Short mmCIF file of N, CA and C in Angstrom, two decimals:
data_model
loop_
_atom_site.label_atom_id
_atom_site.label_comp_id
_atom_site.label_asym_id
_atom_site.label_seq_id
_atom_site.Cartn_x
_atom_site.Cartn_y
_atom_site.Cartn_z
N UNK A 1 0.85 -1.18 0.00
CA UNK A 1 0.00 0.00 0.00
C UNK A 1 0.90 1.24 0.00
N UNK A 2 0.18 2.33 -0.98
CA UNK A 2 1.38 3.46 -1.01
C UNK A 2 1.08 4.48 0.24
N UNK A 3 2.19 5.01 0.67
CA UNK A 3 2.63 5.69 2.06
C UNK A 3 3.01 7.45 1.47
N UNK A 4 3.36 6.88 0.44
CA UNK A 4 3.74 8.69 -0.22
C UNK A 4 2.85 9.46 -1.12
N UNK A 5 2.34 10.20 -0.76
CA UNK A 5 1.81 11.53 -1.59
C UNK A 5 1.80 11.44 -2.34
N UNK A 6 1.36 11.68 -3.70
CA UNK A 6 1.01 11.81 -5.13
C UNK A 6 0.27 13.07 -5.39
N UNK A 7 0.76 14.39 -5.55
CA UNK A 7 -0.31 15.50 -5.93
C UNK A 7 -1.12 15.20 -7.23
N UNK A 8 -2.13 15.41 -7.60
CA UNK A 8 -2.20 15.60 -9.05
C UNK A 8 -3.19 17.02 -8.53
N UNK A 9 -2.43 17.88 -9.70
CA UNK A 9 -3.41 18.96 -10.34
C UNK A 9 -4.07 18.99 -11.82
N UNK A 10 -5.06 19.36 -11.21
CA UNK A 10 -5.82 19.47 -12.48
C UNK A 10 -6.38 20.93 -12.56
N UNK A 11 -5.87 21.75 -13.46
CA UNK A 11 -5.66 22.63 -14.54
C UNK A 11 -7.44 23.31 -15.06
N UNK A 12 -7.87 24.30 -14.93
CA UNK A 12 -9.01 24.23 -15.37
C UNK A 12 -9.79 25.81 -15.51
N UNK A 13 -11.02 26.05 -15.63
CA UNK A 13 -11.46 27.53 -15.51
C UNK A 13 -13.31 26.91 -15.36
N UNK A 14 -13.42 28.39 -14.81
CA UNK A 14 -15.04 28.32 -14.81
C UNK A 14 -15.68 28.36 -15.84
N UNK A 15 -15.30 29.01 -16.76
CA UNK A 15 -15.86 29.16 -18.18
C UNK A 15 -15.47 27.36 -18.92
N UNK A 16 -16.01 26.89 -19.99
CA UNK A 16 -15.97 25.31 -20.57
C UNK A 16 -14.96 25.72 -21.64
N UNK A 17 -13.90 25.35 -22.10
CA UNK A 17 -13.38 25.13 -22.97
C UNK A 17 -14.02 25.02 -24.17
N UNK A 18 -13.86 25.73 -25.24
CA UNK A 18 -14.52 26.00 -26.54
C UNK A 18 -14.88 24.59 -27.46
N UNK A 19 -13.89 24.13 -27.13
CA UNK A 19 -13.49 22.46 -28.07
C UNK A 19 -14.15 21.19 -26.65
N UNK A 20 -14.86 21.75 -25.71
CA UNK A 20 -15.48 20.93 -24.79
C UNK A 20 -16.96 20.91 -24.29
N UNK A 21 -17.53 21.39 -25.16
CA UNK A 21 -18.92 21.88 -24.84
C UNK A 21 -19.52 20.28 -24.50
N UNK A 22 -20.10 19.96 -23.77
CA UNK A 22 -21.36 18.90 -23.14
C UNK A 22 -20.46 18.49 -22.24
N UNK A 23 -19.80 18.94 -22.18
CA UNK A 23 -18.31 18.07 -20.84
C UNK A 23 -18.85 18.82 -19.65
N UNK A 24 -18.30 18.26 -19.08
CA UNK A 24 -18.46 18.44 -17.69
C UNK A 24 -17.67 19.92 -17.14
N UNK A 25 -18.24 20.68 -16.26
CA UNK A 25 -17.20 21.56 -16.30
C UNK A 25 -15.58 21.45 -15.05
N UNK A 26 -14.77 21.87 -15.10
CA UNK A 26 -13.64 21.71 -14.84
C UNK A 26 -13.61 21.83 -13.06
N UNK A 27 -14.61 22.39 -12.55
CA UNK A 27 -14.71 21.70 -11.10
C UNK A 27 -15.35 20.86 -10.79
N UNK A 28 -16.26 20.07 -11.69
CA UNK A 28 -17.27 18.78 -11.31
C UNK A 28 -15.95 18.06 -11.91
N UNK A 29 -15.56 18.04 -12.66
CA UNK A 29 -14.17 16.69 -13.00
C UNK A 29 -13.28 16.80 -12.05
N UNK A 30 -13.48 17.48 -11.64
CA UNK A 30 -12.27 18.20 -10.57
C UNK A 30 -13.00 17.24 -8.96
N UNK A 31 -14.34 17.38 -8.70
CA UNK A 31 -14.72 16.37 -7.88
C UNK A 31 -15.10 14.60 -8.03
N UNK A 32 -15.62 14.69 -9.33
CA UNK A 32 -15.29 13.65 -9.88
C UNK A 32 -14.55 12.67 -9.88
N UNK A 33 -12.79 13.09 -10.18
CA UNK A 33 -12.10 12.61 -10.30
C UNK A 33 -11.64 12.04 -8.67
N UNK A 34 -11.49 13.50 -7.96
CA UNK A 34 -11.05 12.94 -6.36
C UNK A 34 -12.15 11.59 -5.73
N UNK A 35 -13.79 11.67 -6.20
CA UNK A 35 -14.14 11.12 -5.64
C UNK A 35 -13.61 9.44 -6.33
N UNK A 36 -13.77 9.26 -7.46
CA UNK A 36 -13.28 8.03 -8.44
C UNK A 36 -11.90 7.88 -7.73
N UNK A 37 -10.95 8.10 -7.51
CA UNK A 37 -9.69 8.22 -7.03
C UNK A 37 -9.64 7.50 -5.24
N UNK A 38 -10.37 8.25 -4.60
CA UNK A 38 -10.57 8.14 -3.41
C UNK A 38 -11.53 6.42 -3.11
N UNK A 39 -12.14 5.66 -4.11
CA UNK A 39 -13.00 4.89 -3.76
C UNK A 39 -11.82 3.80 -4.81
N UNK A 40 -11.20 3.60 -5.90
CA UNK A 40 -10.06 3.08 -5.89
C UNK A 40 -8.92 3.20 -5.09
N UNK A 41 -8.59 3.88 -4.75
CA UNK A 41 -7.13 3.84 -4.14
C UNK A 41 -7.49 4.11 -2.05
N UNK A 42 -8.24 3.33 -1.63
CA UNK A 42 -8.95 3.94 -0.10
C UNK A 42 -7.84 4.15 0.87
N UNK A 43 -7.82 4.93 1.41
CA UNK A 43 -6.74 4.89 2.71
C UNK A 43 -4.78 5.43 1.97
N UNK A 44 -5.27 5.32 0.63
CA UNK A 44 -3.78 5.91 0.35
C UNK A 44 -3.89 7.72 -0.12
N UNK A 45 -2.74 7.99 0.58
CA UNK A 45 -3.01 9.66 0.54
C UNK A 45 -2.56 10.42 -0.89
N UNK A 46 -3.72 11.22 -1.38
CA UNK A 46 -3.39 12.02 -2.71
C UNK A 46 -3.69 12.72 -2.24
N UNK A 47 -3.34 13.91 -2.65
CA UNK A 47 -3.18 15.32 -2.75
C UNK A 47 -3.90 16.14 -4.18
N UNK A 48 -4.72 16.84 -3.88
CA UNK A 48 -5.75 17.37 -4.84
C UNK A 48 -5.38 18.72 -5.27
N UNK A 49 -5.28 19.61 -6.06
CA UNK A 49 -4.89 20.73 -6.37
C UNK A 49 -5.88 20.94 -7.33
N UNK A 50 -6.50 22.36 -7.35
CA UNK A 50 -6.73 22.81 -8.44
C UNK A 50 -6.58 23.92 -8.62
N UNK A 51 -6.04 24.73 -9.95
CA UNK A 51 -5.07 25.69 -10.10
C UNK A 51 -6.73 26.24 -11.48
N UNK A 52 -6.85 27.30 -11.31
CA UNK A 52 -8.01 27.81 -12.44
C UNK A 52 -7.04 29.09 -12.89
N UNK A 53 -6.71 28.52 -14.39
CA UNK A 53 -6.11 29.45 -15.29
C UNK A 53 -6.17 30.27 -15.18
N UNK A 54 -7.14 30.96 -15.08
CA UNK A 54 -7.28 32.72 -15.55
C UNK A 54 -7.51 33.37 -14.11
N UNK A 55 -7.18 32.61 -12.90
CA UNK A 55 -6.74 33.41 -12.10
C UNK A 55 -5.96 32.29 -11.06
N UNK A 56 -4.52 31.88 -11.56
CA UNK A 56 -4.10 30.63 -11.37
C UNK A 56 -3.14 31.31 -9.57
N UNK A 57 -2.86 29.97 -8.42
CA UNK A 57 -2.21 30.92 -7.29
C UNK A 57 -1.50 29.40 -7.32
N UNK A 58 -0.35 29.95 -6.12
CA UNK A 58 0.17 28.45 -6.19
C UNK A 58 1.82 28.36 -5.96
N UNK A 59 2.59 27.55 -6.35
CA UNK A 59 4.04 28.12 -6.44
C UNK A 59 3.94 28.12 -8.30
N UNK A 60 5.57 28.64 -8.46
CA UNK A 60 5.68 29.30 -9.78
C UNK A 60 5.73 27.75 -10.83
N UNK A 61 5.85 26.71 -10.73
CA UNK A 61 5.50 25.68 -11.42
C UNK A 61 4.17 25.71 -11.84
N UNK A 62 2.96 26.30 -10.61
CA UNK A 62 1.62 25.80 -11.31
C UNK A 62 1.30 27.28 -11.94
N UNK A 63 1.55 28.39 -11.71
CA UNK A 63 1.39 29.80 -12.38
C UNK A 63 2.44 29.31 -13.93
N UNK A 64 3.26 29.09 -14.25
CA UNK A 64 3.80 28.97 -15.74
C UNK A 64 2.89 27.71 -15.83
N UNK A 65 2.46 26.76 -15.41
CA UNK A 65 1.80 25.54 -16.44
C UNK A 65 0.28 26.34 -16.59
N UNK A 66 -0.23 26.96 -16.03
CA UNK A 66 -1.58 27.51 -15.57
C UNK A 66 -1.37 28.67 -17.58
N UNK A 67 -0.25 29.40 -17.70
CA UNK A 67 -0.33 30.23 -18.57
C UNK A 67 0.13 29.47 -19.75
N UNK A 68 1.09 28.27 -19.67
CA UNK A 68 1.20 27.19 -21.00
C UNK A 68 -0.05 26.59 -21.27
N UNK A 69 -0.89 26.79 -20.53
CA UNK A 69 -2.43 25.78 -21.06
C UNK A 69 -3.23 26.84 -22.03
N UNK A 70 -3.10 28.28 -21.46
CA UNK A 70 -3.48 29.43 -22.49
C UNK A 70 -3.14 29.25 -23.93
N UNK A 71 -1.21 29.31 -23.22
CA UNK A 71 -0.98 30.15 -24.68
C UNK A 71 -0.88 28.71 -25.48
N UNK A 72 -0.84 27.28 -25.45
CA UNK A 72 -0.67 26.55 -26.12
C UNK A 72 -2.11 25.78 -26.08
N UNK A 73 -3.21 26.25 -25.68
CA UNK A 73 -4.61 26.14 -26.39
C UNK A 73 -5.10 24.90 -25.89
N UNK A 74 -4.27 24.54 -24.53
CA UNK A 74 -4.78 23.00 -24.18
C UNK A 74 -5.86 22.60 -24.20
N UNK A 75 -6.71 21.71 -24.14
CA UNK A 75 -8.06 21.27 -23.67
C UNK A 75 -8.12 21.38 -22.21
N UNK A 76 -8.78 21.64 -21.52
CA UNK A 76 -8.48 21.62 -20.07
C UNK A 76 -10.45 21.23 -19.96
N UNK A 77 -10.47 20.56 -18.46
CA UNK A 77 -9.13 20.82 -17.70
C UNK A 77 -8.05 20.05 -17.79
N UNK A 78 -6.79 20.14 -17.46
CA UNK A 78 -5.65 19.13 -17.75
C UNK A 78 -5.61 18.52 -16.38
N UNK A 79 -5.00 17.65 -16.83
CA UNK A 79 -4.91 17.03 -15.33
C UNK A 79 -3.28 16.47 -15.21
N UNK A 80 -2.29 17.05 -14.22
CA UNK A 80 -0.91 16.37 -14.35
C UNK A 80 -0.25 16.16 -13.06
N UNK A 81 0.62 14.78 -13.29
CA UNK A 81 0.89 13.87 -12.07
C UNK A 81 2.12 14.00 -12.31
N UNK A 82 2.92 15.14 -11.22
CA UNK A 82 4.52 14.66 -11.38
C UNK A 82 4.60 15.82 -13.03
N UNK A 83 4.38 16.55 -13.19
CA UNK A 83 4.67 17.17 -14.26
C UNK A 83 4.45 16.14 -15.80
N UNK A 84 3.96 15.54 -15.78
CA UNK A 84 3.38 14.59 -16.86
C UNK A 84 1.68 14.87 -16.66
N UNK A 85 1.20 15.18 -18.10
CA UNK A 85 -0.03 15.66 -18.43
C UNK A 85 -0.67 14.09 -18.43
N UNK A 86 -1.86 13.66 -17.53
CA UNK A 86 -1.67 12.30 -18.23
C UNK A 86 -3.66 12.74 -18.40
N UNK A 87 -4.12 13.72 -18.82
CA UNK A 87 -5.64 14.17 -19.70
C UNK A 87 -5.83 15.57 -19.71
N UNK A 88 -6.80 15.23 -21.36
CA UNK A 88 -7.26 16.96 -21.33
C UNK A 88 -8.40 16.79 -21.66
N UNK A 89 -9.13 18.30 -21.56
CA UNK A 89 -10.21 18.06 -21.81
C UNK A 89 -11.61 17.08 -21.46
N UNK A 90 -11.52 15.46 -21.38
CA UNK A 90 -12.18 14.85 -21.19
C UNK A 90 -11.36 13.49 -20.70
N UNK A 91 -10.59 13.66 -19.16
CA UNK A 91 -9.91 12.55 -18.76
C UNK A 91 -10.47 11.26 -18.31
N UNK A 92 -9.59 10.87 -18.79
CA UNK A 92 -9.38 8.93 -18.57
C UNK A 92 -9.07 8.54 -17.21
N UNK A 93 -9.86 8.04 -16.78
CA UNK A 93 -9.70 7.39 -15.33
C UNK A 93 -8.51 6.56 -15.22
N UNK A 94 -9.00 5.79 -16.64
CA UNK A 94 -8.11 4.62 -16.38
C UNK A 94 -6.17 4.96 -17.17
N UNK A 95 -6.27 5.79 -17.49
CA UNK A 95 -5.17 6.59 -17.76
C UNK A 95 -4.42 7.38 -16.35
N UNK A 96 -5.38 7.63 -15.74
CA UNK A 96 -4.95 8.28 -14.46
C UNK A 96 -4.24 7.39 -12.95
N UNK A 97 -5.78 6.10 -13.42
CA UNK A 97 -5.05 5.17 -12.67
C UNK A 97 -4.12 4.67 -12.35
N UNK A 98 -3.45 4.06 -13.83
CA UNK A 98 -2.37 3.79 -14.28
C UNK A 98 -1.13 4.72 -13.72
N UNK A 99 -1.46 5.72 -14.17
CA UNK A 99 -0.11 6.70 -13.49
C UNK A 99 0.11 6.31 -12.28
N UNK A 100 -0.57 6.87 -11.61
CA UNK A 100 -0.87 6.27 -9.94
C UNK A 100 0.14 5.55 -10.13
N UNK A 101 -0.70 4.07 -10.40
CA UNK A 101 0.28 2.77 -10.01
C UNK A 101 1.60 2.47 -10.02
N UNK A 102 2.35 3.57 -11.12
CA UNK A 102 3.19 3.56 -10.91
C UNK A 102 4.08 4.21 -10.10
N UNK A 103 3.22 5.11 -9.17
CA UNK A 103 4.14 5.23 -7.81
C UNK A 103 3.47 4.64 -6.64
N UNK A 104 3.29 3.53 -7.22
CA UNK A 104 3.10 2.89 -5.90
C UNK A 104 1.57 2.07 -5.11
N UNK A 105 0.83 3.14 -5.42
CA UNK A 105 -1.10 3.08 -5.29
C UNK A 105 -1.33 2.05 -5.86
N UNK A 106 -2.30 0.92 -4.73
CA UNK A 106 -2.37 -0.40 -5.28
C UNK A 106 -3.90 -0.57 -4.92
N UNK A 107 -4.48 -0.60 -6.36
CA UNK A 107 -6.31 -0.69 -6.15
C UNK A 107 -6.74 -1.62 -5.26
N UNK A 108 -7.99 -1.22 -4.78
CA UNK A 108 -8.55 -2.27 -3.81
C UNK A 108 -9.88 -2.84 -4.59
#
């Protein structure tokens, strides 16, 4: 069972992404995901962040990724583990999972 932290942030705004319309918006994925996360992985500790672009706070890693999602037109919300983007726009659980596992997080 994993013992260490895993942040993931996920990247996002109140307004829907232009190229995301019927999606969900970027704080329901944003609960979504913790709750999907939290009922796979029970009792191991993640760390939740969410950083909203257009008025992003944080240290200077999530303020420059917060303004690379602008200027390079990401789909958001993004979601990234360890500085690896692992969804945009419309994330993969099981893409996410996966990351996880590899530090460690062992499904129940």
């Amino acid at each position: 069972m994993n013992t260490n932290e895993v942040e993931i942030v996920l990247y996002g705004a109140e307004t829907l992404c232009p190229s995301c319309v019927n999606l969900p918006s970027s704080k329901e994925t944003f609960e979504w995901l913790e709750a999907a996360i939290a009922r796979k992985f029970p009792e191991q500790p993640v760390k939740m962040t969410y950083v909203d672009i257009h008025q992003p706070s944080g240290d200077s890693e999530k303020l420059n990724f917060a303004k690379r999602v602008i200027e390079e037109d990401l789909f958001y919300p993004v979601v990234v583990i360890k500085e690896k983007i692992v969804g945009e726009g419309n994330p993969r659980l099981k893409t996410i999972f996966a990351e996880l596992e590899k530090y460690g997080y062992k499904a129940i």
